[in-house]
PDB file of C-alpha atoms in Angstrom:
ATOM      1  CA  MET A   1     140.260 128.422  61.439  1.00 64.00           C
ATOM      2  CA  ASP A   2     141.219 127.435  58.065  1.00 74.00           C
ATOM      3  CA  PRO A   3     140.417 130.330  55.919  1.00 85.00           C
ATOM      4  CA  ALA A   4     140.387 128.563  52.529  1.00 86.00           C
ATOM      5  CA  THR A   5     136.960 129.423  51.969  1.00 87.00           C
ATOM      6  CA  VAL A   6     136.096 132.428  53.144  1.00 88.00           C
ATOM      7  CA  ILE A   7     139.729 133.381  50.890  1.00 92.00           C
ATOM      8  CA  GLY A   8     138.304 131.124  47.553  1.00 92.00           C
ATOM      9  CA  VAL A   9     134.747 133.220  47.516  1.00 92.00           C
ATOM     10  CA  ILE A  10     136.871 136.990  48.014  1.00 94.00           C
ATOM     11  CA  LEU A  11     139.052 135.550  45.113  1.00 95.00           C
ATOM     12  CA  ALA A  12     136.453 134.952  42.916  1.00 93.00           C
ATOM     13  CA  PHE A  13     133.958 137.833  43.399  1.00 93.00           C
ATOM     14  CA  ALA A  14     137.239 139.584  43.212  1.00 94.00           C
ATOM     15  CA  ALA A  15     138.317 138.040  39.429  1.00 94.00           C
ATOM     16  CA  LEU A  16     134.127 138.828  38.573  1.00 92.00           C
ATOM     17  CA  PHE A  17     134.539 142.737  39.824  1.00 93.00           C
ATOM     18  CA  GLY A  18     138.143 142.648  37.898  1.00 94.00           C
ATOM     19  CA  SER A  19     136.763 141.085  34.952  1.00 92.00           C
ATOM     20  CA  MET A  20     134.078 143.855  34.689  1.00 90.00           C
ATOM     21  CA  ILE A  21     136.672 146.846  35.318  1.00 93.00           C
ATOM     22  CA  MET A  22     139.201 145.332  32.563  1.00 93.00           C
ATOM     23  CA  GLU A  23     135.891 145.184  30.012  1.00 89.00           C
ATOM     24  CA  GLY A  24     135.079 148.919  31.039  1.00 89.00           C
ATOM     25  CA  GLY A  25     132.064 147.942  33.354  1.00 86.00           C
ATOM     26  CA  SER A  26     131.541 149.212  36.673  1.00 88.00           C
ATOM     27  CA  PRO A  27     130.714 146.740  39.622  1.00 90.00           C
ATOM     28  CA  ALA A  28     128.321 148.480  40.993  1.00 90.00           C
ATOM     29  CA  SER A  29     125.980 148.482  38.640  1.00 87.00           C
ATOM     30  CA  LEU A  30     125.421 144.773  39.587  1.00 89.00           C
ATOM     31  CA  PHE A  31     124.197 145.431  42.956  1.00 91.00           C
ATOM     32  CA  LEU A  32     120.784 146.389  41.918  1.00 89.00           C
ATOM     33  CA  LEU A  33     117.981 145.329  45.131  1.00 90.00           C
ATOM     34  CA  PRO A  34     114.853 143.426  42.818  1.00 89.00           C
ATOM     35  CA  PRO A  35     116.847 141.379  40.839  1.00 91.00           C
ATOM     36  CA  MET A  36     118.882 140.163  44.038  1.00 94.00           C
ATOM     37  CA  PHE A  37     116.128 140.236  46.905  1.00 94.00           C
ATOM     38  CA  LEU A  38     114.284 137.827  44.521  1.00 94.00           C
ATOM     39  CA  VAL A  39     117.369 135.355  43.663  1.00 95.00           C
ATOM     40  CA  PHE A  40     118.675 135.904  47.637  1.00 96.00           C
ATOM     41  CA  VAL A  41     115.102 135.380  48.947  1.00 96.00           C
ATOM     42  CA  GLY A  42     113.751 133.106  46.270  1.00 95.00           C
ATOM     43  CA  SER A  43     116.674 130.529  46.641  1.00 95.00           C
ATOM     44  CA  PHE A  44     115.984 130.537  50.686  1.00 94.00           C
ATOM     45  CA  ALA A  45     112.458 130.401  50.558  1.00 95.00           C
ATOM     46  CA  VAL A  46     112.461 126.939  47.592  1.00 95.00           C
ATOM     47  CA  SER A  47     115.199 125.530  50.022  1.00 94.00           C
ATOM     48  CA  LEU A  48     113.590 125.882  53.543  1.00 93.00           C
ATOM     49  CA  ALA A  49     109.967 124.857  51.859  1.00 93.00           C
ATOM     50  CA  SER A  50     111.646 121.659  50.706  1.00 90.00           C
ATOM     51  CA  ASN A  51     113.160 120.882  54.233  1.00 90.00           C
ATOM     52  CA  THR A  52     112.370 121.328  57.727  1.00 90.00           C
ATOM     53  CA  VAL A  53     112.422 124.742  60.076  1.00 91.00           C
ATOM     54  CA  PRO A  54     115.211 122.445  62.493  1.00 90.00           C
ATOM     55  CA  GLY A  55     117.168 121.483  59.462  1.00 89.00           C
ATOM     56  CA  PHE A  56     117.047 125.273  58.624  1.00 91.00           C
ATOM     57  CA  LEU A  57     118.334 126.035  62.157  1.00 93.00           C
ATOM     58  CA  GLY A  58     121.078 122.993  62.108  1.00 93.00           C
ATOM     59  CA  SER A  59     122.347 123.741  58.717  1.00 94.00           C
ATOM     60  CA  ALA A  60     122.741 128.191  60.034  1.00 94.00           C
ATOM     61  CA  LYS A  61     124.449 126.151  62.948  1.00 95.00           C
ATOM     62  CA  TRP A  62     127.146 124.599  60.800  1.00 94.00           C
ATOM     63  CA  LEU A  63     128.434 126.686  58.107  1.00 93.00           C
ATOM     64  CA  VAL A  64     128.840 128.612  61.405  1.00 93.00           C
ATOM     65  CA  TYR A  65     130.646 125.801  62.638  1.00 92.00           C
ATOM     66  CA  ALA A  66     132.921 125.440  59.094  1.00 91.00           C
ATOM     67  CA  LEU A  67     133.846 128.534  58.885  1.00 90.00           C
ATOM     68  CA  THR A  68     135.198 128.912  61.920  1.00 89.00           C
ATOM     69  CA  ALA A  69     136.243 125.936  63.176  1.00 84.00           C
ATOM     70  CA  LYS A  70     140.225 125.106  63.673  1.00 81.00           C
ATOM     71  CA  LYS A  71     141.518 122.211  61.836  1.00 78.00           C
ATOM     72  CA  PRO A  72     141.136 118.277  63.832  1.00 74.00           C
ATOM     73  CA  ASP A  73     145.442 118.468  65.193  1.00 75.00           C
ATOM     74  CA  VAL A  74     145.417 114.243  64.790  1.00 74.00           C
ATOM     75  CA  GLU A  75     149.097 114.554  66.997  1.00 75.00           C
ATOM     76  CA  ALA A  76     146.529 115.589  70.061  1.00 80.00           C
ATOM     77  CA  VAL A  77     144.930 113.056  69.665  1.00 85.00           C
ATOM     78  CA  VAL A  78     147.388 110.450  68.993  1.00 87.00           C
ATOM     79  CA  GLU A  79     149.942 111.473  72.218  1.00 88.00           C
ATOM     80  CA  PRO A  80     147.149 111.156  74.948  1.00 88.00           C
ATOM     81  CA  LEU A  81     145.949 108.128  73.689  1.00 90.00           C
ATOM     82  CA  VAL A  82     149.189 106.552  73.789  1.00 90.00           C
ATOM     83  CA  LYS A  83     149.840 108.433  77.066  1.00 89.00           C
ATOM     84  CA  MET A  84     147.271 106.200  78.055  1.00 88.00           C
ATOM     85  CA  ALA A  85     147.980 102.888  76.568  1.00 90.00           C
ATOM     86  CA  GLU A  86     151.184 103.118  78.893  1.00 90.00           C
ATOM     87  CA  ARG A  87     149.868 103.699  81.766  1.00 88.00           C
ATOM     88  CA  ALA A  88     146.760 101.106  81.315  1.00 87.00           C
ATOM     89  CA  ARG A  89     149.995  98.389  80.500  1.00 87.00           C
ATOM     90  CA  ARG A  90     151.701  99.275  83.498  1.00 87.00           C
ATOM     91  CA  GLU A  91     149.006  99.779  86.305  1.00 86.00           C
ATOM     92  CA  GLY A  92     145.490  98.377  84.753  1.00 85.00           C
ATOM     93  CA  LEU A  93     142.308 100.240  82.827  1.00 85.00           C
ATOM     94  CA  LEU A  94     141.162 101.352  86.733  1.00 85.00           C
ATOM     95  CA  ALA A  95     144.446 103.217  86.890  1.00 83.00           C
ATOM     96  CA  LEU A  96     143.356 106.191  83.943  1.00 85.00           C
ATOM     97  CA  GLU A  97     140.046 106.975  86.378  1.00 84.00           C
ATOM     98  CA  GLN A  98     143.008 109.670  87.634  1.00 81.00           C
ATOM     99  CA  GLU A  99     143.756 110.970  84.033  1.00 80.00           C
ATOM    100  CA  MET A 100     140.578 111.968  83.187  1.00 81.00           C
ATOM    101  CA  GLU A 101     140.508 115.010  84.578  1.00 79.00           C
ATOM    102  CA  THR A 102     143.736 116.203  81.867  1.00 82.00           C
ATOM    103  CA  VAL A 103     141.037 114.759  78.984  1.00 86.00           C
ATOM    104  CA  ASN A 104     139.932 117.955  77.510  1.00 86.00           C
ATOM    105  CA  ASP A 105     138.515 115.941  74.407  1.00 88.00           C
ATOM    106  CA  PRO A 106     134.684 114.968  75.109  1.00 91.00           C
ATOM    107  CA  PHE A 107     134.545 112.088  73.216  1.00 93.00           C
ATOM    108  CA  MET A 108     137.854 110.701  73.993  1.00 92.00           C
ATOM    109  CA  LYS A 109     136.556 111.128  77.684  1.00 91.00           C
ATOM    110  CA  HIS A 110     133.542 108.833  76.708  1.00 92.00           C
ATOM    111  CA  GLY A 111     135.563 106.434  75.333  1.00 92.00           C
ATOM    112  CA  LEU A 112     138.418 106.397  77.925  1.00 91.00           C
ATOM    113  CA  GLN A 113     135.458 106.268  81.253  1.00 92.00           C
ATOM    114  CA  MET A 114     133.287 103.511  79.562  1.00 92.00           C
ATOM    115  CA  ALA A 115     136.380 101.578  78.484  1.00 91.00           C
ATOM    116  CA  VAL A 116     137.539 101.414  82.652  1.00 90.00           C
ATOM    117  CA  ASP A 117     133.818 101.066  83.849  1.00 89.00           C
ATOM    118  CA  GLY A 118     134.705  97.920  81.503  1.00 89.00           C
ATOM    119  CA  THR A 119     132.176  97.815  79.033  1.00 91.00           C
ATOM    120  CA  ASP A 120     132.196  95.112  76.564  1.00 94.00           C
ATOM    121  CA  PRO A 121     134.270  95.947  73.663  1.00 92.00           C
ATOM    122  CA  ASP A 122     131.492  95.428  71.002  1.00 94.00           C
ATOM    123  CA  ASP A 123     129.364  97.783  73.104  1.00 95.00           C
ATOM    124  CA  LEU A 124     132.320 100.004  72.953  1.00 94.00           C
ATOM    125  CA  TRP A 125     132.994 100.179  69.090  1.00 95.00           C
ATOM    126  CA  GLU A 126     128.965 100.372  68.622  1.00 96.00           C
ATOM    127  CA  ILE A 127     128.180 103.122  70.825  1.00 95.00           C
ATOM    128  CA  LEU A 128     130.800 105.746  69.823  1.00 95.00           C
ATOM    129  CA  SER A 129     130.355 104.693  66.013  1.00 95.00           C
ATOM    130  CA  ALA A 130     126.540 105.667  66.652  1.00 96.00           C
ATOM    131  CA  GLU A 131     127.691 108.986  67.685  1.00 95.00           C
ATOM    132  CA  VAL A 132     130.230 109.384  64.695  1.00 95.00           C
ATOM    133  CA  ARG A 133     126.983 108.200  62.442  1.00 96.00           C
ATOM    134  CA  ALA A 134     124.916 110.994  63.868  1.00 95.00           C
ATOM    135  CA  LYS A 135     127.366 113.273  63.480  1.00 94.00           C
ATOM    136  CA  LYS A 136     127.864 112.371  59.680  1.00 94.00           C
ATOM    137  CA  THR A 137     124.276 112.324  59.406  1.00 94.00           C
ATOM    138  CA  SER A 138     123.423 116.172  61.260  1.00 94.00           C
ATOM    139  CA  ALA A 139     126.670 117.735  58.109  1.00 95.00           C
ATOM    140  CA  ALA A 140     124.905 115.696  55.002  1.00 94.00           C
ATOM    141  CA  ASN A 141     121.440 117.321  56.267  1.00 93.00           C
ATOM    142  CA  GLY A 142     123.143 121.005  57.391  1.00 93.00           C
ATOM    143  CA  ALA A 143     124.898 120.717  53.850  1.00 95.00           C
ATOM    144  CA  LYS A 144     121.595 119.560  52.295  1.00 94.00           C
ATOM    145  CA  PHE A 145     120.084 122.967  52.594  1.00 94.00           C
ATOM    146  CA  TRP A 146     122.918 125.063  51.117  1.00 96.00           C
ATOM    147  CA  GLU A 147     123.467 122.522  48.443  1.00 95.00           C
ATOM    148  CA  ASP A 148     119.587 122.692  47.600  1.00 95.00           C
ATOM    149  CA  ALA A 149     119.291 126.441  47.690  1.00 95.00           C
ATOM    150  CA  GLY A 150     122.274 126.210  45.088  1.00 95.00           C
ATOM    151  CA  GLY A 151     120.339 123.864  42.829  1.00 95.00           C
ATOM    152  CA  TYR A 152     117.493 126.111  43.333  1.00 96.00           C
ATOM    153  CA  ALA A 153     119.849 129.418  42.207  1.00 96.00           C
ATOM    154  CA  PRO A 154     120.056 129.571  38.844  1.00 96.00           C
ATOM    155  CA  THR A 155     116.255 128.590  37.799  1.00 96.00           C
ATOM    156  CA  ILE A 156     114.838 131.304  40.540  1.00 96.00           C
ATOM    157  CA  GLY A 157     117.391 133.774  38.516  1.00 95.00           C
ATOM    158  CA  ILE A 158     115.684 132.243  35.058  1.00 95.00           C
ATOM    159  CA  LEU A 159     112.369 133.360  36.625  1.00 94.00           C
ATOM    160  CA  GLY A 160     113.652 136.930  37.219  1.00 92.00           C
ATOM    161  CA  THR A 161     115.230 137.229  33.857  1.00 93.00           C
ATOM    162  CA  VAL A 162     111.457 136.296  32.211  1.00 92.00           C
ATOM    163  CA  MET A 163     110.174 138.355  34.818  1.00 89.00           C
ATOM    164  CA  GLY A 164     111.965 141.291  33.626  1.00 87.00           C
ATOM    165  CA  LEU A 165     111.655 140.490  30.000  1.00 88.00           C
ATOM    166  CA  VAL A 166     108.147 140.460  30.224  1.00 87.00           C
ATOM    167  CA  THR A 167     108.325 144.186  31.642  1.00 80.00           C
ATOM    168  CA  VAL A 168     110.602 145.389  28.737  1.00 82.00           C
ATOM    169  CA  LEU A 169     107.628 143.532  26.437  1.00 82.00           C
ATOM    170  CA  LYS A 170     105.686 145.583  27.465  1.00 79.00           C
ATOM    171  CA  ASN A 171     107.896 149.056  27.199  1.00 74.00           C
ATOM    172  CA  LEU A 172     108.406 148.563  23.793  1.00 76.00           C
ATOM    173  CA  ALA A 173     107.237 151.585  22.624  1.00 74.00           C
ATOM    174  CA  ASP A 174     110.291 153.505  25.021  1.00 73.00           C
ATOM    175  CA  PRO A 175     113.752 152.172  23.136  1.00 72.00           C
ATOM    176  CA  ALA A 176     115.582 154.700  25.445  1.00 70.00           C
ATOM    177  CA  GLU A 177     114.198 152.843  28.101  1.00 70.00           C
ATOM    178  CA  LEU A 178     114.604 149.179  26.576  1.00 73.00           C
ATOM    179  CA  GLY A 179     118.441 149.109  27.719  1.00 71.00           C
ATOM    180  CA  GLY A 180     118.068 149.187  31.639  1.00 72.00           C
ATOM    181  CA  HIS A 181     114.909 147.262  31.932  1.00 76.00           C
ATOM    182  CA  ILE A 182     117.049 144.153  29.612  1.00 83.00           C
ATOM    183  CA  ALA A 183     120.073 144.400  31.820  1.00 80.00           C
ATOM    184  CA  VAL A 184     118.203 144.857  34.897  1.00 81.00           C
ATOM    185  CA  ALA A 185     116.116 141.270  33.768  1.00 85.00           C
ATOM    186  CA  PHE A 186     119.557 139.750  33.205  1.00 90.00           C
ATOM    187  CA  LEU A 187     121.309 140.370  36.169  1.00 93.00           C
ATOM    188  CA  ALA A 188     118.282 138.239  38.158  1.00 93.00           C
ATOM    189  CA  THR A 189     120.251 135.383  35.600  1.00 94.00           C
ATOM    190  CA  LEU A 190     123.804 136.470  36.481  1.00 94.00           C
ATOM    191  CA  TRP A 191     122.878 136.746  40.625  1.00 95.00           C
ATOM    192  CA  GLY A 192     121.208 133.514  40.048  1.00 96.00           C
ATOM    193  CA  VAL A 193     124.528 131.524  39.081  1.00 96.00           C
ATOM    194  CA  LEU A 194     126.525 134.067  41.670  1.00 95.00           C
ATOM    195  CA  LEU A 195     124.415 132.708  44.724  1.00 96.00           C
ATOM    196  CA  ALA A 196     124.435 129.266  43.684  1.00 96.00           C
ATOM    197  CA  ASN A 197     128.303 128.527  42.331  1.00 95.00           C
ATOM    198  CA  LEU A 198     130.127 131.207  44.489  1.00 94.00           C
ATOM    199  CA  LEU A 199     128.265 130.766  48.004  1.00 94.00           C
ATOM    200  CA  CYS A 200     125.944 128.222  48.277  1.00 95.00           C
ATOM    201  CA  ILE A 201     127.619 125.317  46.865  1.00 95.00           C
ATOM    202  CA  PRO A 202     131.652 126.038  48.277  1.00 94.00           C
ATOM    203  CA  PHE A 203     129.621 125.973  51.896  1.00 95.00           C
ATOM    204  CA  GLY A 204     127.771 122.721  51.593  1.00 95.00           C
ATOM    205  CA  LYS A 205     130.863 121.491  50.434  1.00 95.00           C
ATOM    206  CA  ARG A 206     132.730 122.915  52.941  1.00 94.00           C
ATOM    207  CA  ILE A 207     130.511 121.622  55.647  1.00 95.00           C
ATOM    208  CA  LYS A 208     130.830 118.185  54.277  1.00 94.00           C
ATOM    209  CA  THR A 209     134.395 118.621  54.343  1.00 92.00           C
ATOM    210  CA  VAL A 210     134.782 119.785  57.962  1.00 93.00           C
ATOM    211  CA  ALA A 211     132.467 116.273  59.345  1.00 93.00           C
ATOM    212  CA  ALA A 212     134.767 114.127  57.274  1.00 92.00           C
ATOM    213  CA  ALA A 213     137.837 115.606  58.989  1.00 90.00           C
ATOM    214  CA  GLU A 214     135.942 115.779  62.019  1.00 91.00           C
ATOM    215  CA  SER A 215     134.718 111.718  62.219  1.00 92.00           C
ATOM    216  CA  ALA A 216     138.076 110.429  60.831  1.00 90.00           C
ATOM    217  CA  ARG A 217     139.371 112.203  64.178  1.00 91.00           C
ATOM    218  CA  MET A 218     136.573 110.626  66.604  1.00 92.00           C
ATOM    219  CA  GLU A 219     137.028 106.483  64.321  1.00 92.00           C
ATOM    220  CA  LEU A 220     141.339 107.724  65.429  1.00 92.00           C
ATOM    221  CA  ILE A 221     139.808 107.640  68.838  1.00 93.00           C
ATOM    222  CA  ILE A 222     137.978 104.829  68.877  1.00 94.00           C
ATOM    223  CA  GLU A 223     140.871 102.802  67.602  1.00 92.00           C
ATOM    224  CA  GLY A 224     142.747 104.406  70.071  1.00 92.00           C
ATOM    225  CA  VAL A 225     140.060 103.595  73.484  1.00 93.00           C
ATOM    226  CA  LEU A 226     140.438  99.492  72.063  1.00 93.00           C
ATOM    227  CA  ALA A 227     143.545  99.155  71.812  1.00 91.00           C
ATOM    228  CA  ILE A 228     144.207 100.744  75.162  1.00 91.00           C
ATOM    229  CA  GLN A 229     140.931  98.729  76.759  1.00 91.00           C
ATOM    230  CA  ALA A 230     142.674  95.255  74.996  1.00 89.00           C
ATOM    231  CA  GLY A 231     145.635  96.208  76.679  1.00 87.00           C
ATOM    232  CA  SER A 232     147.911  96.768  73.705  1.00 86.00           C
ATOM    233  CA  ASN A 233     151.665  97.457  73.416  1.00 86.00           C
ATOM    234  CA  PRO A 234     151.894 101.104  74.014  1.00 86.00           C
ATOM    235  CA  ARG A 235     153.988 101.188  70.204  1.00 88.00           C
ATOM    236  CA  VAL A 236     151.698  99.041  68.660  1.00 86.00           C
ATOM    237  CA  VAL A 237     149.054 101.828  70.047  1.00 85.00           C
ATOM    238  CA  ALA A 238     150.628 104.825  68.303  1.00 86.00           C
ATOM    239  CA  THR A 239     151.732 102.406  65.128  1.00 86.00           C
ATOM    240  CA  LYS A 240     148.113 102.050  64.479  1.00 83.00           C
ATOM    241  CA  LEU A 241     146.933 105.724  64.937  1.00 84.00           C
ATOM    242  CA  LYS A 242     149.427 106.807  63.140  1.00 83.00           C
ATOM    243  CA  SER A 243     148.882 104.305  59.714  1.00 81.00           C
ATOM    244  CA  LYS A 244     145.339 105.550  59.643  1.00 74.00           C
ATOM    245  CA  MET A 245     145.743 109.252  59.552  1.00 70.00           C
ATOM    246  CA  THR A 246     145.259 110.650  56.617  1.00 61.00           C
ATOM    247  CA  PRO A 247     148.680 112.529  54.538  1.00 55.00           C
ATOM    248  CA  VAL A 248     148.258 115.706  53.803  1.00 51.00           C
ATOM    249  CA  GLY A 249     150.588 115.146  50.796  1.00 46.00           C
ATOM    250  CA  PRO A 250     152.012 113.307  48.472  1.00 51.00           C
ATOM    251  CA  PRO A 251     154.512 110.383  50.639  1.00 50.00           C
ATOM    252  CA  ALA A 252     158.157 112.000  50.451  1.00 49.00           C
ATOM    253  CA  ALA A 253     160.896 110.775  48.555  1.00 50.00           C
ATOM    254  CA  LYS A 254     163.784 108.330  49.318  1.00 48.00           C
ATOM    255  CA  GLU A 255     166.941 110.037  49.235  1.00 45.00           C
ATOM    256  CA  ALA A 256     168.817 108.034  47.077  1.00 44.00           C
ATOM    257  CA  ALA A 257     171.678 105.848  48.918  1.00 41.00           C
TER     258      ALA A 257
END
């Protein structure tokens, strides 16, 4: 798994607690049940109300997948496709039947099987592209729940602060208790902002990032399968696929002559 999200969330909370300690405060004072209960339960409840139960369950599955999924190995996609292209060019598409057992990727296996079965290239592209679109839609719906919760959380936090201030106004006759009540009231706003910006919104973005990488991998497979079906030169297949790989960083500088 790519630990970026987990590391980022931990560092964000560490920065928050660290700055509080530097100011002489105690992070333990932030953990009060009433404001946390209102913000966490209220935010997810409102987000659930604006979605569906299947959508909520799907968002939970997408979050687990996004946090645990391995980074797509594009080289692991290109290499078998080039080998398939070499064999198909030498022996024909039907020869790939024997190679199917070695293909571990279900999407690649599905595409190659349709190519071997003689599926029309346009139909093959449409069927596989529909699977990619379905995955993108599923991921977008999964991310939406978390982004919705991130949008509602600060407002729920403000609601908690207003409720807390009402309690403060009721106890004006007891000045000794005012400080504590005011602190509890503003903790609701704090937790609303924290839930939104340190958890929910990053989770939604993470789902979209992972889904985009997975969709790019699937689109690369489609290109390879269509090239194999067309009988393209294996070198051309390799060049075409590698040209569509997204570089991690800027291109390397050319060495001076």
